[in-house]
Amino acid sequence: LDARLTKKEHKEEKLKDKEPRTEKIYRPIPDGDFEIVPLGEDPTKGIKIGTGLPDLVKRQLEACLKENVELFAWSAAEMPGIDPE
């Protein structure tokens, strides 16, 4: 409870926070086609990359991703400090 607000003002602030947001959330729009690159034995662990990449860039990107596969979190349970529920 903020000492600068009355109980009524505090309730109004809480209700305001619960109201659905009206501002638009902008997200990137994929440009082009994608393919899924598997990063190991498990077929569910794959990354989407653009099909329009030059061959050399694609091979280097795949190699880098596969080299660093242990850095990816595939579920909330694999993220330190995040509640898996």
CSV table of N, CA and C in Angstrom, one decimal:
chain,number,residue,atom,x,y,z
A,1,LEU,N,0.8,-1.2,0.0
A,1,LEU,CA,0.0,0.0,0.0
A,1,LEU,C,0.9,1.2,0.0
A,2,ASP,N,0.7,2.1,-1.0
A,2,ASP,CA,1.5,3.3,-1.1
A,2,ASP,C,0.9,4.4,-0.1
A,3,ALA,N,1.7,4.9,0.8
A,3,ALA,CA,1.2,5.9,1.7
A,3,ALA,C,0.7,7.2,1.1
A,4,ARG,N,1.1,7.4,-0.2
A,4,ARG,CA,0.7,8.6,-0.8
A,4,ARG,C,-0.7,8.5,-1.4
A,5,LEU,N,-1.3,7.3,-1.5
A,5,LEU,CA,-2.6,7.0,-2.1
A,5,LEU,C,-3.6,6.7,-1.0
A,6,THR,N,-4.8,7.1,-1.2
A,6,THR,CA,-5.9,6.6,-0.3
A,6,THR,C,-6.3,5.2,-0.7
A,7,LYS,N,-7.1,4.5,0.2
A,7,LYS,CA,-7.5,3.2,-0.2
A,7,LYS,C,-8.2,3.1,-1.5
A,8,LYS,N,-9.1,4.1,-1.7
A,8,LYS,CA,-9.9,4.2,-2.9
A,8,LYS,C,-8.9,4.3,-4.1
A,9,GLU,N,-8.0,5.2,-4.0
A,9,GLU,CA,-7.0,5.5,-5.1
A,9,GLU,C,-6.2,4.2,-5.4
A,10,HIS,N,-5.8,3.5,-4.3
A,10,HIS,CA,-5.0,2.3,-4.5
A,10,HIS,C,-5.9,1.2,-5.2
A,11,LYS,N,-7.2,1.1,-4.8
A,11,LYS,CA,-8.0,0.1,-5.5
A,11,LYS,C,-8.2,0.5,-7.0
A,12,GLU,N,-8.3,1.8,-7.3
A,12,GLU,CA,-8.4,2.2,-8.7
A,12,GLU,C,-7.2,1.8,-9.5
A,13,GLU,N,-6.0,2.0,-8.8
A,13,GLU,CA,-4.7,1.7,-9.5
A,13,GLU,C,-4.6,0.2,-9.8
A,14,LYS,N,-5.1,-0.6,-8.8
A,14,LYS,CA,-5.0,-2.1,-9.0
A,14,LYS,C,-6.0,-2.5,-10.1
A,15,LEU,N,-7.1,-1.9,-10.2
A,15,LEU,CA,-8.1,-2.2,-11.3
A,15,LEU,C,-7.5,-1.8,-12.6
A,16,LYS,N,-6.9,-0.6,-12.6
A,16,LYS,CA,-6.3,-0.1,-13.9
A,16,LYS,C,-5.2,-1.1,-14.4
A,17,ASP,N,-4.5,-1.7,-13.5
A,17,ASP,CA,-3.4,-2.6,-13.9
A,17,ASP,C,-4.0,-3.9,-14.4
A,18,LYS,N,-5.2,-4.3,-14.0
A,18,LYS,CA,-5.9,-5.5,-14.4
A,18,LYS,C,-6.6,-5.4,-15.8
A,19,GLU,N,-6.9,-4.1,-16.2
A,19,GLU,CA,-7.6,-3.9,-17.4
A,19,GLU,C,-6.7,-4.4,-18.6
A,20,PRO,N,-7.4,-4.9,-19.6
A,20,PRO,CA,-6.6,-5.3,-20.8
A,20,PRO,C,-5.9,-4.1,-21.5
A,21,ARG,N,-4.8,-4.4,-21.9
A,21,ARG,CA,-4.0,-3.3,-22.6
A,21,ARG,C,-4.6,-3.0,-23.9
A,22,THR,N,-4.6,-1.7,-24.2
A,22,THR,CA,-5.2,-1.3,-25.5
A,22,THR,C,-4.1,-1.0,-26.5
A,23,GLU,N,-2.9,-0.7,-26.1
A,23,GLU,CA,-1.9,-0.4,-27.0
A,23,GLU,C,-1.5,-1.7,-27.8
A,24,LYS,N,-1.2,-1.5,-29.0
A,24,LYS,CA,-0.8,-2.6,-29.9
A,24,LYS,C,0.6,-3.1,-29.6
A,25,ILE,N,0.7,-4.4,-29.6
A,25,ILE,CA,2.0,-5.1,-29.4
A,25,ILE,C,2.6,-5.4,-30.8
A,26,TYR,N,3.7,-4.8,-31.1
A,26,TYR,CA,4.3,-5.1,-32.4
A,26,TYR,C,5.3,-6.3,-32.4
A,27,ARG,N,5.2,-7.1,-33.3
A,27,ARG,CA,6.0,-8.3,-33.4
A,27,ARG,C,6.6,-8.4,-34.8
A,28,PRO,N,7.8,-9.0,-34.8
A,28,PRO,CA,8.4,-9.1,-36.2
A,28,PRO,C,7.6,-10.0,-37.1
A,29,ILE,N,7.6,-9.7,-38.3
A,29,ILE,CA,6.9,-10.5,-39.3
A,29,ILE,C,7.9,-11.3,-40.1
A,30,PRO,N,7.8,-12.6,-40.1
A,30,PRO,CA,8.8,-13.4,-40.9
A,30,PRO,C,8.7,-13.0,-42.4
A,31,ASP,N,9.9,-12.9,-43.0
A,31,ASP,CA,10.0,-12.6,-44.4
A,31,ASP,C,10.6,-13.7,-45.1
A,32,GLY,N,9.8,-14.4,-45.9
A,32,GLY,CA,10.3,-15.6,-46.7
A,32,GLY,C,10.0,-16.9,-46.0
A,33,ASP,N,10.5,-18.0,-46.7
A,33,ASP,CA,10.2,-19.3,-46.2
A,33,ASP,C,11.3,-19.8,-45.2
A,34,PHE,N,11.0,-20.7,-44.4
A,34,PHE,CA,11.9,-21.2,-43.4
A,34,PHE,C,12.0,-22.8,-43.4
A,35,GLU,N,13.0,-23.3,-42.9
A,35,GLU,CA,13.2,-24.7,-42.8
A,35,GLU,C,13.6,-25.0,-41.3
A,36,ILE,N,13.3,-26.1,-40.8
A,36,ILE,CA,13.6,-26.5,-39.5
A,36,ILE,C,14.9,-27.3,-39.5
A,37,VAL,N,15.9,-26.8,-38.7
A,37,VAL,CA,17.2,-27.5,-38.7
A,37,VAL,C,17.3,-28.2,-37.3
A,38,PRO,N,17.3,-29.6,-37.3
A,38,PRO,CA,17.4,-30.3,-36.1
A,38,PRO,C,18.8,-30.1,-35.4
A,39,LEU,N,18.8,-29.9,-34.1
A,39,LEU,CA,20.0,-29.6,-33.4
A,39,LEU,C,20.5,-30.8,-32.6
A,40,GLY,N,20.0,-32.0,-32.9
A,40,GLY,CA,20.5,-33.2,-32.1
A,40,GLY,C,19.7,-34.4,-32.5
A,41,GLU,N,19.7,-35.3,-31.6
A,41,GLU,CA,18.9,-36.6,-31.8
A,41,GLU,C,17.4,-36.4,-31.7
A,42,ASP,N,17.0,-35.5,-30.8
A,42,ASP,CA,15.6,-35.2,-30.5
A,42,ASP,C,15.0,-34.4,-31.6
A,43,PRO,N,14.0,-34.9,-32.4
A,43,PRO,CA,13.4,-34.2,-33.5
A,43,PRO,C,12.6,-32.9,-33.1
A,44,THR,N,12.2,-32.9,-31.8
A,44,THR,CA,11.5,-31.7,-31.3
A,44,THR,C,12.4,-30.5,-31.0
A,45,LYS,N,13.7,-30.7,-31.0
A,45,LYS,CA,14.6,-29.7,-30.7
A,45,LYS,C,15.2,-29.2,-32.0
A,46,GLY,N,14.5,-28.3,-32.7
A,46,GLY,CA,15.0,-27.7,-33.9
A,46,GLY,C,14.8,-26.2,-34.0
A,47,ILE,N,15.5,-25.6,-34.8
A,47,ILE,CA,15.5,-24.1,-35.0
A,47,ILE,C,15.0,-23.8,-36.4
A,48,LYS,N,14.2,-22.8,-36.6
A,48,LYS,CA,13.8,-22.4,-37.9
A,48,LYS,C,14.8,-21.4,-38.4
A,49,ILE,N,15.3,-21.6,-39.6
A,49,ILE,CA,16.1,-20.6,-40.3
A,49,ILE,C,15.6,-20.3,-41.7
A,50,GLY,N,15.9,-19.2,-42.2
A,50,GLY,CA,15.4,-18.8,-43.5
A,50,GLY,C,16.0,-19.7,-44.7
A,51,THR,N,15.2,-20.0,-45.7
A,51,THR,CA,15.7,-20.8,-46.8
A,51,THR,C,16.5,-19.9,-47.8
A,52,GLY,N,16.4,-18.6,-47.7
A,52,GLY,CA,17.0,-17.7,-48.6
A,52,GLY,C,18.5,-17.4,-48.2
A,53,LEU,N,19.0,-18.0,-47.2
A,53,LEU,CA,20.4,-17.7,-46.8
A,53,LEU,C,21.3,-18.3,-47.8
A,54,PRO,N,22.4,-17.7,-48.0
A,54,PRO,CA,23.5,-18.3,-48.9
A,54,PRO,C,24.0,-19.6,-48.2
A,55,ASP,N,24.4,-20.5,-49.0
A,55,ASP,CA,24.9,-21.8,-48.5
A,55,ASP,C,25.9,-21.7,-47.4
A,56,LEU,N,26.9,-20.9,-47.6
A,56,LEU,CA,28.0,-20.8,-46.7
A,56,LEU,C,27.5,-20.3,-45.3
A,57,VAL,N,26.6,-19.2,-45.4
A,57,VAL,CA,26.1,-18.7,-44.2
A,57,VAL,C,25.2,-19.7,-43.5
A,58,LYS,N,24.4,-20.4,-44.2
A,58,LYS,CA,23.6,-21.5,-43.7
A,58,LYS,C,24.4,-22.5,-43.0
A,59,ARG,N,25.5,-23.0,-43.6
A,59,ARG,CA,26.3,-24.1,-43.0
A,59,ARG,C,27.0,-23.5,-41.7
A,60,GLN,N,27.5,-22.3,-41.8
A,60,GLN,CA,28.1,-21.7,-40.6
A,60,GLN,C,27.1,-21.5,-39.4
A,61,LEU,N,25.9,-21.1,-39.8
A,61,LEU,CA,24.9,-20.9,-38.7
A,61,LEU,C,24.5,-22.2,-38.1
A,62,GLU,N,24.3,-23.2,-38.9
A,62,GLU,CA,23.9,-24.6,-38.4
A,62,GLU,C,25.0,-25.1,-37.5
A,63,ALA,N,26.3,-24.9,-37.9
A,63,ALA,CA,27.4,-25.4,-37.1
A,63,ALA,C,27.5,-24.7,-35.8
A,64,CYS,N,27.3,-23.4,-35.8
A,64,CYS,CA,27.3,-22.6,-34.6
A,64,CYS,C,26.2,-23.0,-33.6
A,65,LEU,N,25.0,-23.2,-34.2
A,65,LEU,CA,23.8,-23.6,-33.4
A,65,LEU,C,24.0,-24.9,-32.7
A,66,LYS,N,24.5,-25.9,-33.5
A,66,LYS,CA,24.8,-27.2,-33.0
A,66,LYS,C,25.9,-27.3,-32.0
A,67,GLU,N,26.9,-26.4,-32.2
A,67,GLU,CA,28.0,-26.3,-31.2
A,67,GLU,C,27.5,-25.8,-29.9
A,68,ASN,N,26.5,-24.9,-29.9
A,68,ASN,CA,26.0,-24.3,-28.7
A,68,ASN,C,24.6,-24.8,-28.2
A,69,VAL,N,24.3,-26.0,-28.6
A,69,VAL,CA,22.9,-26.5,-28.3
A,69,VAL,C,22.6,-26.5,-26.8
A,70,GLU,N,23.7,-26.7,-26.0
A,70,GLU,CA,23.5,-26.8,-24.6
A,70,GLU,C,23.1,-25.5,-24.0
A,71,LEU,N,23.2,-24.4,-24.7
A,71,LEU,CA,22.8,-23.1,-24.2
A,71,LEU,C,21.3,-22.8,-24.4
A,72,PHE,N,20.6,-23.6,-25.2
A,72,PHE,CA,19.2,-23.4,-25.4
A,72,PHE,C,18.4,-24.0,-24.3
A,73,ALA,N,17.3,-23.3,-23.9
A,73,ALA,CA,16.3,-23.8,-23.0
A,73,ALA,C,15.1,-24.2,-23.8
A,74,TRP,N,14.7,-25.5,-23.7
A,74,TRP,CA,13.6,-26.0,-24.5
A,74,TRP,C,12.3,-26.0,-23.7
A,75,SER,N,12.4,-25.7,-22.4
A,75,SER,CA,11.2,-25.6,-21.6
A,75,SER,C,11.5,-24.7,-20.4
A,76,ALA,N,10.5,-24.3,-19.7
A,76,ALA,CA,10.7,-23.5,-18.5
A,76,ALA,C,11.5,-24.2,-17.4
A,77,ALA,N,11.4,-25.5,-17.4
A,77,ALA,CA,12.1,-26.3,-16.4
A,77,ALA,C,13.6,-26.2,-16.6
A,78,GLU,N,14.0,-25.9,-17.8
A,78,GLU,CA,15.5,-25.8,-18.1
A,78,GLU,C,16.0,-24.4,-17.9
A,79,MET,N,15.2,-23.4,-17.5
A,79,MET,CA,15.6,-22.0,-17.3
A,79,MET,C,15.8,-21.8,-15.8
A,80,PRO,N,17.1,-21.5,-15.4
A,80,PRO,CA,17.4,-21.3,-14.0
A,80,PRO,C,16.6,-20.1,-13.5
A,81,GLY,N,16.0,-20.2,-12.3
A,81,GLY,CA,15.3,-19.1,-11.7
A,81,GLY,C,13.8,-18.9,-12.2
A,82,ILE,N,13.4,-19.7,-13.1
A,82,ILE,CA,12.0,-19.6,-13.7
A,82,ILE,C,11.2,-20.8,-13.1
A,83,ASP,N,10.0,-20.4,-12.6
A,83,ASP,CA,9.1,-21.5,-12.1
A,83,ASP,C,8.6,-22.3,-13.3
A,84,PRO,N,8.8,-23.6,-13.2
A,84,PRO,CA,8.4,-24.4,-14.4
A,84,PRO,C,6.9,-24.5,-14.5
A,85,GLU,N,6.1,-24.1,-13.6
A,85,GLU,CA,4.7,-24.1,-13.7
A,85,GLU,C,4.3,-22.8,-14.3
